[in-house]
PDB file of C-alpha atoms in Angstrom:
ATOM      1  CA  MET A 190       3.524  13.044  24.279  1.00 50.00           C
ATOM      2  CA  THR A 191       5.192  10.777  26.789  1.00 60.00           C
ATOM      3  CA  ALA A 192       3.161   7.593  26.279  1.00 86.00           C
ATOM      4  CA  THR A 193       4.639   4.782  24.214  1.00 93.00           C
ATOM      5  CA  PRO A 194       3.631   5.287  20.581  1.00 96.00           C
ATOM      6  CA  VAL A 195       1.562   2.640  18.828  1.00 98.00           C
ATOM      7  CA  LEU A 196       3.980   2.841  15.895  1.00 98.00           C
ATOM      8  CA  ALA A 197       7.490   4.268  15.732  1.00 98.00           C
ATOM      9  CA  LEU A 198       9.922   4.330  12.825  1.00 98.00           C
ATOM     10  CA  ARG A 199      13.574   4.893  13.734  1.00 98.00           C
ATOM     11  CA  GLY A 200      16.113   5.747  11.048  1.00 98.00           C
ATOM     12  CA  VAL A 201      14.298   4.008   8.195  1.00 98.00           C
ATOM     13  CA  PHE A 202      16.002   3.705   4.792  1.00 98.00           C
ATOM     14  CA  LYS A 203      14.559   2.302   1.552  1.00 98.00           C
ATOM     15  CA  ARG A 204      16.270   2.063  -1.823  1.00 97.00           C
ATOM     16  CA  PHE A 205      14.989   0.931  -5.224  1.00 96.00           C
ATOM     17  CA  GLY A 206      18.028   0.235  -7.351  1.00 94.00           C
ATOM     18  CA  ALA A 207      19.881   3.532  -7.737  1.00 95.00           C
ATOM     19  CA  VAL A 208      17.027   5.545  -6.227  1.00 95.00           C
ATOM     20  CA  GLN A 209      17.185   6.308  -2.507  1.00 96.00           C
ATOM     21  CA  ALA A 210      13.478   6.649  -1.717  1.00 97.00           C
ATOM     22  CA  LEU A 211      13.728   7.065   2.070  1.00 98.00           C
ATOM     23  CA  THR A 212      16.669   8.334   4.083  1.00 97.00           C
ATOM     24  CA  ASP A 213      16.884   8.177   7.882  1.00 98.00           C
ATOM     25  CA  VAL A 214      13.135   8.677   8.414  1.00 98.00           C
ATOM     26  CA  ASP A 215      11.653   8.883  11.915  1.00 98.00           C
ATOM     27  CA  LEU A 216       7.932   8.861  12.671  1.00 98.00           C
ATOM     28  CA  GLU A 217       5.771   8.321  15.760  1.00 97.00           C
ATOM     29  CA  ILE A 218       2.008   7.824  15.992  1.00 98.00           C
ATOM     30  CA  HIS A 219       0.125   7.516  19.275  1.00 98.00           C
ATOM     31  CA  ALA A 220      -3.245   6.045  20.146  1.00 97.00           C
ATOM     32  CA  GLY A 221      -6.076   8.551  19.801  1.00 97.00           C
ATOM     33  CA  GLU A 222      -4.028  10.766  17.491  1.00 97.00           C
ATOM     34  CA  VAL A 223      -4.307  11.781  13.843  1.00 98.00           C
ATOM     35  CA  VAL A 224      -0.922  12.380  12.220  1.00 98.00           C
ATOM     36  CA  ALA A 225      -0.965  13.887   8.729  1.00 98.00           C
ATOM     37  CA  LEU A 226       1.864  12.851   6.420  1.00 98.00           C
ATOM     38  CA  VAL A 227       2.462  15.532   3.815  1.00 97.00           C
ATOM     39  CA  GLY A 228       5.022  16.318   1.143  1.00 95.00           C
ATOM     40  CA  ASP A 229       5.386  17.219  -2.497  1.00 93.00           C
ATOM     41  CA  ASN A 230       5.118  14.612  -5.249  1.00 90.00           C
ATOM     42  CA  GLY A 231       8.112  12.278  -4.987  1.00 90.00           C
ATOM     43  CA  ALA A 232       8.755  13.172  -1.348  1.00 95.00           C
ATOM     44  CA  GLY A 233       8.468   9.519  -0.296  1.00 95.00           C
ATOM     45  CA  LYS A 234       4.971   9.431   1.204  1.00 96.00           C
ATOM     46  CA  SER A 235       3.739   6.411  -0.758  1.00 93.00           C
ATOM     47  CA  THR A 236       6.949   4.504  -0.124  1.00 96.00           C
ATOM     48  CA  LEU A 237       6.762   5.205   3.596  1.00 97.00           C
ATOM     49  CA  VAL A 238       3.148   4.039   3.762  1.00 96.00           C
ATOM     50  CA  LYS A 239       4.029   0.844   1.928  1.00 96.00           C
ATOM     51  CA  THR A 240       6.917   0.106   4.303  1.00 97.00           C
ATOM     52  CA  ILE A 241       4.500   0.366   7.236  1.00 97.00           C
ATOM     53  CA  ALA A 242       1.928  -1.755   5.390  1.00 96.00           C
ATOM     54  CA  GLY A 243       4.494  -4.468   4.605  1.00 96.00           C
ATOM     55  CA  VAL A 244       4.482  -3.979   0.842  1.00 96.00           C
ATOM     56  CA  HIS A 245       8.100  -2.741   0.726  1.00 96.00           C
ATOM     57  CA  PRO A 246      10.281  -4.123   3.561  1.00 96.00           C
ATOM     58  CA  ILE A 247      12.726  -1.540   4.895  1.00 97.00           C
ATOM     59  CA  ASP A 248      16.452  -1.818   4.077  1.00 97.00           C
ATOM     60  CA  GLU A 249      17.732  -0.270   7.307  1.00 97.00           C
ATOM     61  CA  GLY A 250      16.282   1.091  10.504  1.00 97.00           C
ATOM     62  CA  VAL A 251      13.824  -0.092  13.126  1.00 98.00           C
ATOM     63  CA  ILE A 252      10.041  -0.424  13.254  1.00 98.00           C
ATOM     64  CA  GLU A 253       8.591  -0.494  16.758  1.00 98.00           C
ATOM     65  CA  TRP A 254       5.050  -1.563  17.604  1.00 98.00           C
ATOM     66  CA  GLU A 255       3.815  -0.613  21.072  1.00 97.00           C
ATOM     67  CA  GLY A 256       7.399  -0.232  22.232  1.00 96.00           C
ATOM     68  CA  ARG A 257       8.876  -3.465  20.868  1.00 97.00           C
ATOM     69  CA  LYS A 258      10.907  -3.998  17.720  1.00 98.00           C
ATOM     70  CA  VAL A 259       9.000  -5.843  14.999  1.00 97.00           C
ATOM     71  CA  THR A 260       9.599  -7.076  11.465  1.00 96.00           C
ATOM     72  CA  VAL A 261       7.115  -6.069   8.792  1.00 97.00           C
ATOM     73  CA  ASP A 262       8.117  -7.895   5.624  1.00 95.00           C
ATOM     74  CA  ARG A 263       4.654  -8.733   4.258  1.00 96.00           C
ATOM     75  CA  PRO A 264       1.169  -7.192   4.332  1.00 95.00           C
ATOM     76  CA  GLN A 265       0.111 -10.094   6.558  1.00 95.00           C
ATOM     77  CA  ASP A 266       2.704  -9.008   9.138  1.00 97.00           C
ATOM     78  CA  ALA A 267       1.164  -5.539   9.286  1.00 97.00           C
ATOM     79  CA  GLN A 268      -2.380  -6.891   9.497  1.00 95.00           C
ATOM     80  CA  HIS A 269      -1.387  -9.268  12.287  1.00 96.00           C
ATOM     81  CA  LEU A 270      -0.005  -6.347  14.327  1.00 97.00           C
ATOM     82  CA  GLY A 271      -3.197  -4.344  13.852  1.00 97.00           C
ATOM     83  CA  ILE A 272      -2.354  -2.062  10.927  1.00 97.00           C
ATOM     84  CA  ALA A 273      -5.101  -1.434   8.363  1.00 96.00           C
ATOM     85  CA  THR A 274      -4.414   0.481   5.145  1.00 94.00           C
ATOM     86  CA  VAL A 275      -7.067   2.055   2.930  1.00 94.00           C
ATOM     87  CA  TYR A 276      -5.433   2.900  -0.394  1.00 89.00           C
ATOM     88  CA  GLN A 277      -6.639   5.618  -2.740  1.00 83.00           C
ATOM     89  CA  ASP A 278      -8.120   3.141  -5.227  1.00 81.00           C
ATOM     90  CA  LEU A 279     -10.279   1.686  -2.377  1.00 78.00           C
ATOM     91  CA  ALA A 280     -10.278  -1.822  -3.984  1.00 82.00           C
ATOM     92  CA  LEU A 281     -14.068  -2.007  -3.933  1.00 90.00           C
ATOM     93  CA  ALA A 282     -16.101  -4.224  -6.295  1.00 91.00           C
ATOM     94  CA  ASP A 283     -18.689  -1.989  -7.984  1.00 91.00           C
ATOM     95  CA  ASN A 284     -21.107  -4.785  -8.880  1.00 92.00           C
ATOM     96  CA  ILE A 285     -21.252  -6.221  -5.340  1.00 94.00           C
ATOM     97  CA  ASP A 286     -23.409  -4.782  -2.572  1.00 96.00           C
ATOM     98  CA  VAL A 287     -22.117  -3.108   0.584  1.00 96.00           C
ATOM     99  CA  VAL A 288     -22.294  -6.307   2.658  1.00 95.00           C
ATOM    100  CA  GLY A 289     -20.337  -8.239   0.039  1.00 95.00           C
ATOM    101  CA  ASN A 290     -17.651  -5.561  -0.093  1.00 94.00           C
ATOM    102  CA  LEU A 291     -17.310  -5.316   3.673  1.00 95.00           C
ATOM    103  CA  PHE A 292     -16.733  -9.059   3.963  1.00 94.00           C
ATOM    104  CA  LEU A 293     -14.841  -9.563   0.699  1.00 89.00           C
ATOM    105  CA  GLY A 294     -12.140 -12.124   1.432  1.00 85.00           C
ATOM    106  CA  ARG A 295     -13.381 -12.766   4.972  1.00 88.00           C
ATOM    107  CA  GLU A 296     -16.869 -14.111   4.304  1.00 91.00           C
ATOM    108  CA  ILE A 297     -18.787 -15.790   7.128  1.00 92.00           C
ATOM    109  CA  ARG A 298     -19.955 -19.306   6.322  1.00 92.00           C
ATOM    110  CA  ARG A 299     -22.305 -21.718   8.015  1.00 90.00           C
ATOM    111  CA  TRP A 300     -22.203 -25.377   7.005  1.00 91.00           C
ATOM    112  CA  GLY A 301     -20.143 -24.386   3.986  1.00 88.00           C
ATOM    113  CA  VAL A 302     -22.692 -21.823   2.761  1.00 92.00           C
ATOM    114  CA  LEU A 303     -22.399 -18.043   2.943  1.00 91.00           C
ATOM    115  CA  ASN A 304     -24.212 -16.791   6.027  1.00 93.00           C
ATOM    116  CA  GLU A 305     -25.803 -13.735   4.436  1.00 94.00           C
ATOM    117  CA  VAL A 306     -28.034 -12.996   7.431  1.00 95.00           C
ATOM    118  CA  GLU A 307     -25.104 -12.814   9.864  1.00 95.00           C
ATOM    119  CA  MET A 308     -22.958 -10.738   7.481  1.00 95.00           C
ATOM    120  CA  GLU A 309     -25.820  -8.283   6.982  1.00 96.00           C
ATOM    121  CA  ARG A 310     -26.364  -8.024  10.734  1.00 96.00           C
ATOM    122  CA  ARG A 311     -22.691  -7.360  11.383  1.00 95.00           C
ATOM    123  CA  SER A 312     -22.563  -4.851   8.525  1.00 95.00           C
ATOM    124  CA  ARG A 313     -25.420  -2.825   9.990  1.00 95.00           C
ATOM    125  CA  GLU A 314     -23.848  -3.025  13.436  1.00 94.00           C
ATOM    126  CA  LEU A 315     -20.463  -1.843  12.127  1.00 93.00           C
ATOM    127  CA  LEU A 316     -21.854   1.050  10.117  1.00 94.00           C
ATOM    128  CA  ASP A 317     -24.081   2.129  13.001  1.00 93.00           C
ATOM    129  CA  SER A 318     -21.139   2.055  15.423  1.00 91.00           C
ATOM    130  CA  LEU A 319     -19.269   4.442  13.118  1.00 92.00           C
ATOM    131  CA  SER A 320     -22.373   6.604  12.523  1.00 90.00           C
ATOM    132  CA  ILE A 321     -22.172   5.880   8.793  1.00 91.00           C
ATOM    133  CA  ARG A 322     -25.418   6.537   6.938  1.00 90.00           C
ATOM    134  CA  ILE A 323     -26.041   4.915   3.570  1.00 91.00           C
ATOM    135  CA  PRO A 324     -29.361   4.137   1.814  1.00 92.00           C
ATOM    136  CA  SER A 325     -29.043   0.372   2.223  1.00 94.00           C
ATOM    137  CA  VAL A 326     -26.398  -2.261   2.888  1.00 95.00           C
ATOM    138  CA  ARG A 327     -27.816  -4.232  -0.031  1.00 95.00           C
ATOM    139  CA  ILE A 328     -27.283  -1.749  -2.841  1.00 95.00           C
ATOM    140  CA  PRO A 329     -24.286  -2.112  -5.200  1.00 95.00           C
ATOM    141  CA  ILE A 330     -21.242  -0.031  -4.340  1.00 94.00           C
ATOM    142  CA  ALA A 331     -21.556   1.604  -7.783  1.00 94.00           C
ATOM    143  CA  SER A 332     -24.793   3.277  -6.572  1.00 94.00           C
ATOM    144  CA  LEU A 333     -23.012   5.159  -3.765  1.00 93.00           C
ATOM    145  CA  SER A 334     -21.437   8.601  -3.889  1.00 91.00           C
ATOM    146  CA  GLY A 335     -17.670   9.021  -3.714  1.00 90.00           C
ATOM    147  CA  GLY A 336     -17.829   9.957  -0.050  1.00 91.00           C
ATOM    148  CA  GLN A 337     -20.045   6.988   0.787  1.00 93.00           C
ATOM    149  CA  ARG A 338     -17.681   4.647  -1.051  1.00 92.00           C
ATOM    150  CA  GLN A 339     -14.758   6.038   0.929  1.00 92.00           C
ATOM    151  CA  VAL A 340     -16.408   5.569   4.320  1.00 93.00           C
ATOM    152  CA  VAL A 341     -17.441   2.027   3.379  1.00 94.00           C
ATOM    153  CA  ALA A 342     -13.805   1.257   2.511  1.00 93.00           C
ATOM    154  CA  ILE A 343     -12.704   2.690   5.858  1.00 94.00           C
ATOM    155  CA  ALA A 344     -15.418   0.718   7.664  1.00 94.00           C
ATOM    156  CA  ARG A 345     -14.205  -2.479   5.991  1.00 93.00           C
ATOM    157  CA  SER A 346     -10.745  -1.892   7.466  1.00 92.00           C
ATOM    158  CA  MET A 347     -12.318  -1.850  10.935  1.00 93.00           C
ATOM    159  CA  LEU A 348     -13.453  -5.490  10.731  1.00 90.00           C
ATOM    160  CA  GLY A 349      -9.959  -6.597  11.706  1.00 86.00           C
ATOM    161  CA  GLU A 350     -10.111  -4.390  14.841  1.00 91.00           C
ATOM    162  CA  PRO A 351      -6.941  -2.451  13.973  1.00 96.00           C
ATOM    163  CA  LYS A 352      -5.051  -0.123  16.272  1.00 97.00           C
ATOM    164  CA  LEU A 353      -3.599   1.953  13.434  1.00 98.00           C
ATOM    165  CA  VAL A 354      -5.498   2.998  10.309  1.00 97.00           C
ATOM    166  CA  ILE A 355      -3.609   4.447   7.343  1.00 97.00           C
ATOM    167  CA  LEU A 356      -5.715   6.557   4.966  1.00 96.00           C
ATOM    168  CA  ASP A 357      -4.157   7.358   1.591  1.00 93.00           C
ATOM    169  CA  GLU A 358      -5.644  10.596   0.186  1.00 92.00           C
ATOM    170  CA  PRO A 359      -9.161   9.767   1.439  1.00 92.00           C
ATOM    171  CA  THR A 360     -10.729  13.029   0.244  1.00 91.00           C
ATOM    172  CA  ALA A 361      -9.095  13.212  -3.193  1.00 87.00           C
ATOM    173  CA  ALA A 362     -11.643  14.137  -5.885  1.00 80.00           C
ATOM    174  CA  LEU A 363     -14.475  14.508  -3.352  1.00 87.00           C
ATOM    175  CA  GLY A 364     -16.850  17.449  -3.110  1.00 88.00           C
ATOM    176  CA  VAL A 365     -17.261  19.614  -0.024  1.00 90.00           C
ATOM    177  CA  GLU A 366     -20.126  17.631   1.520  1.00 90.00           C
ATOM    178  CA  GLN A 367     -18.503  14.264   0.802  1.00 90.00           C
ATOM    179  CA  THR A 368     -15.184  15.476   2.217  1.00 92.00           C
ATOM    180  CA  ALA A 369     -16.925  16.531   5.425  1.00 93.00           C
ATOM    181  CA  GLN A 370     -18.438  13.038   5.700  1.00 91.00           C
ATOM    182  CA  VAL A 371     -15.002  11.424   5.482  1.00 93.00           C
ATOM    183  CA  LEU A 372     -13.354  13.873   7.892  1.00 95.00           C
ATOM    184  CA  ASP A 373     -16.148  13.297  10.410  1.00 94.00           C
ATOM    185  CA  LEU A 374     -15.355   9.589  10.272  1.00 95.00           C
ATOM    186  CA  VAL A 375     -11.643  10.273  10.803  1.00 96.00           C
ATOM    187  CA  GLU A 376     -12.527  12.196  13.958  1.00 96.00           C
ATOM    188  CA  ARG A 377     -14.704   9.307  15.157  1.00 95.00           C
ATOM    189  CA  LEU A 378     -11.804   6.882  14.661  1.00 95.00           C
ATOM    190  CA  ARG A 379      -9.629   9.117  16.831  1.00 96.00           C
ATOM    191  CA  SER A 380     -12.341   9.365  19.495  1.00 95.00           C
ATOM    192  CA  ARG A 381     -12.396   5.557  19.640  1.00 94.00           C
ATOM    193  CA  GLY A 382      -8.702   5.609  20.568  1.00 96.00           C
ATOM    194  CA  LEU A 383      -7.289   4.537  17.213  1.00 97.00           C
ATOM    195  CA  ALA A 384      -4.078   5.933  15.772  1.00 98.00           C
ATOM    196  CA  VAL A 385      -4.655   7.413  12.307  1.00 98.00           C
ATOM    197  CA  LEU A 386      -2.030   8.216   9.668  1.00 98.00           C
ATOM    198  CA  LEU A 387      -3.587  10.541   7.104  1.00 97.00           C
ATOM    199  CA  ILE A 388      -1.820  11.124   3.793  1.00 96.00           C
ATOM    200  CA  SER A 389      -3.148  14.264   2.144  1.00 93.00           C
ATOM    201  CA  HIS A 390      -2.311  17.128  -0.189  1.00 90.00           C
ATOM    202  CA  ASN A 391      -5.209  19.186   1.139  1.00 92.00           C
ATOM    203  CA  MET A 392      -4.025  21.586   3.828  1.00 93.00           C
ATOM    204  CA  ALA A 393      -7.595  22.476   4.802  1.00 93.00           C
ATOM    205  CA  ASP A 394      -8.305  18.810   5.574  1.00 95.00           C
ATOM    206  CA  VAL A 395      -5.039  18.503   7.475  1.00 95.00           C
ATOM    207  CA  LYS A 396      -5.778  21.556   9.600  1.00 95.00           C
ATOM    208  CA  ALA A 397      -9.326  20.325  10.207  1.00 95.00           C
ATOM    209  CA  VAL A 398      -8.574  16.897  11.688  1.00 97.00           C
ATOM    210  CA  ALA A 399      -4.840  16.332  12.290  1.00 97.00           C
ATOM    211  CA  ASP A 400      -3.121  16.727  15.660  1.00 97.00           C
ATOM    212  CA  ARG A 401       0.387  16.764  14.212  1.00 98.00           C
ATOM    213  CA  VAL A 402       1.841  17.089  10.717  1.00 98.00           C
ATOM    214  CA  ALA A 403       4.927  15.172   9.606  1.00 98.00           C
ATOM    215  CA  VAL A 404       6.589  16.634   6.514  1.00 97.00           C
ATOM    216  CA  LEU A 405       8.638  14.557   4.099  1.00 97.00           C
ATOM    217  CA  ARG A 406      10.954  16.214   1.594  1.00 97.00           C
ATOM    218  CA  LEU A 407      13.356  14.446  -0.768  1.00 96.00           C
ATOM    219  CA  GLY A 408      12.774  11.172   1.063  1.00 96.00           C
ATOM    220  CA  GLY A 409      13.601  12.473   4.528  1.00 97.00           C
ATOM    221  CA  ASN A 410      12.041  14.250   7.494  1.00 97.00           C
ATOM    222  CA  ASN A 411      11.627  17.995   7.186  1.00 96.00           C
ATOM    223  CA  GLY A 412       9.807  18.719  10.407  1.00 96.00           C
ATOM    224  CA  VAL A 413       6.957  17.608  12.657  1.00 97.00           C
ATOM    225  CA  PHE A 414       4.481  20.324  13.576  1.00 97.00           C
ATOM    226  CA  ASP A 415       1.688  20.759  16.102  1.00 96.00           C
ATOM    227  CA  VAL A 416      -1.355  21.786  14.070  1.00 95.00           C
ATOM    228  CA  ARG A 417      -2.702  24.020  16.840  1.00 93.00           C
ATOM    229  CA  THR A 418       0.400  26.204  16.991  1.00 95.00           C
ATOM    230  CA  THR A 419       1.628  26.072  13.387  1.00 95.00           C
ATOM    231  CA  SER A 420       0.328  28.129  10.485  1.00 94.00           C
ATOM    232  CA  GLN A 421      -0.530  26.631   7.118  1.00 93.00           C
ATOM    233  CA  GLU A 422       2.191  28.821   5.594  1.00 94.00           C
ATOM    234  CA  GLU A 423       4.862  27.296   7.854  1.00 95.00           C
ATOM    235  CA  ILE A 424       3.840  23.772   6.847  1.00 95.00           C
ATOM    236  CA  ILE A 425       3.844  24.668   3.141  1.00 95.00           C
ATOM    237  CA  ALA A 426       7.287  26.242   3.532  1.00 95.00           C
ATOM    238  CA  ALA A 427       8.585  22.949   4.950  1.00 96.00           C
ATOM    239  CA  ILE A 428       6.978  21.014   2.084  1.00 95.00           C
ATOM    240  CA  THR A 429       8.514  23.215  -0.608  1.00 93.00           C
ATOM    241  CA  GLY A 430      11.893  23.554   1.063  1.00 89.00           C
ATOM    242  CA  ALA A 431      11.567  27.272   1.737  1.00 83.00           C
ATOM    243  CA  THR A 432      12.423  26.322   5.298  1.00 76.00           C
ATOM    244  CA  ASP A 433      14.774  23.433   5.976  1.00 77.00           C
ATOM    245  CA  ASN A 434      14.298  21.529   9.187  1.00 69.00           C
ATOM    246  CA  ALA A 435      16.328  18.418   8.465  1.00 57.00           C
ATOM    247  CA  VAL A 436      17.111  17.612   4.848  1.00 48.00           C
ATOM    248  CA  THR A 437      20.076  19.898   4.261  1.00 44.00           C
ATOM    249  CA  ARG A 438      21.607  19.148   7.648  1.00 46.00           C
ATOM    250  CA  ARG A 439      21.307  15.411   7.000  1.00 49.00           C
ATOM    251  CA  ALA A 440      22.902  15.811   3.549  1.00 46.00           C
ATOM    252  CA  SER A 441      25.746  17.756   5.116  1.00 43.00           C
ATOM    253  CA  ARG A 442      26.335  15.025   7.695  1.00 45.00           C
ATOM    254  CA  THR A 443      26.325  12.399   4.936  1.00 46.00           C
ATOM    255  CA  ALA A 444      28.853  14.390   2.930  1.00 43.00           C
ATOM    256  CA  GLU A 445      31.106  14.683   5.957  1.00 44.00           C
ATOM    257  CA  VAL A 446      30.977  10.937   6.529  1.00 41.00           C
ATOM    258  CA  GLN A 447      31.807  10.210   2.886  1.00 42.00           C
ATOM    259  CA  LYS A 448      34.910  12.440   2.892  1.00 42.00           C
TER     260      LYS A 448
END
């Protein structure tokens, strides 16, 4: 792709005490593209997501947003840019209805009183625009299936009109039908021109919706692959280290520098 990416990471490092969590990581995500971020446990996926989301400020490197260098030191910085993150725990309140969850923390008030009518109208409008079907916007979240809960959490992230949506394991622990519901929504986000960063362990999901796959291994890049021209076996080999696209070479360069 030649267009300016919505988000670009250039040479990002992150350390926690003696642990080097990220080393010289590069990543680009364009508008209207789904990039899957994959890697074994401990590869650095969660840390990378949290650096983009402003939870863990980077130690070194550059974050670019629509071609300009930016600083993302707090979650508010990421939200202000147009980055929405849906974490695996969803952060939904089970005893509150769908409307209440969608507007949790950003309630609409009129004369100091919650404007329930307007919030319900906007909720229906939002869900309809994303082709999300649920029994009612007034039933408690606890009454919904896992897939329905996930799409509601994703819909909530859309209220801020983001340009990049980060989805952390959105199909984990979901059945086949519920997974299909979530993946359909991911495709609709892409069709609306949003950039999507999908973190997943499920290669079937990755192959189904991603345009490119970025592999992390031992806290560094180990290849970026075009889903259309790359087999699942090649991606798994990069994840496990059976093929080395960057990590060993980077370690060798580091060793040379330290001599």
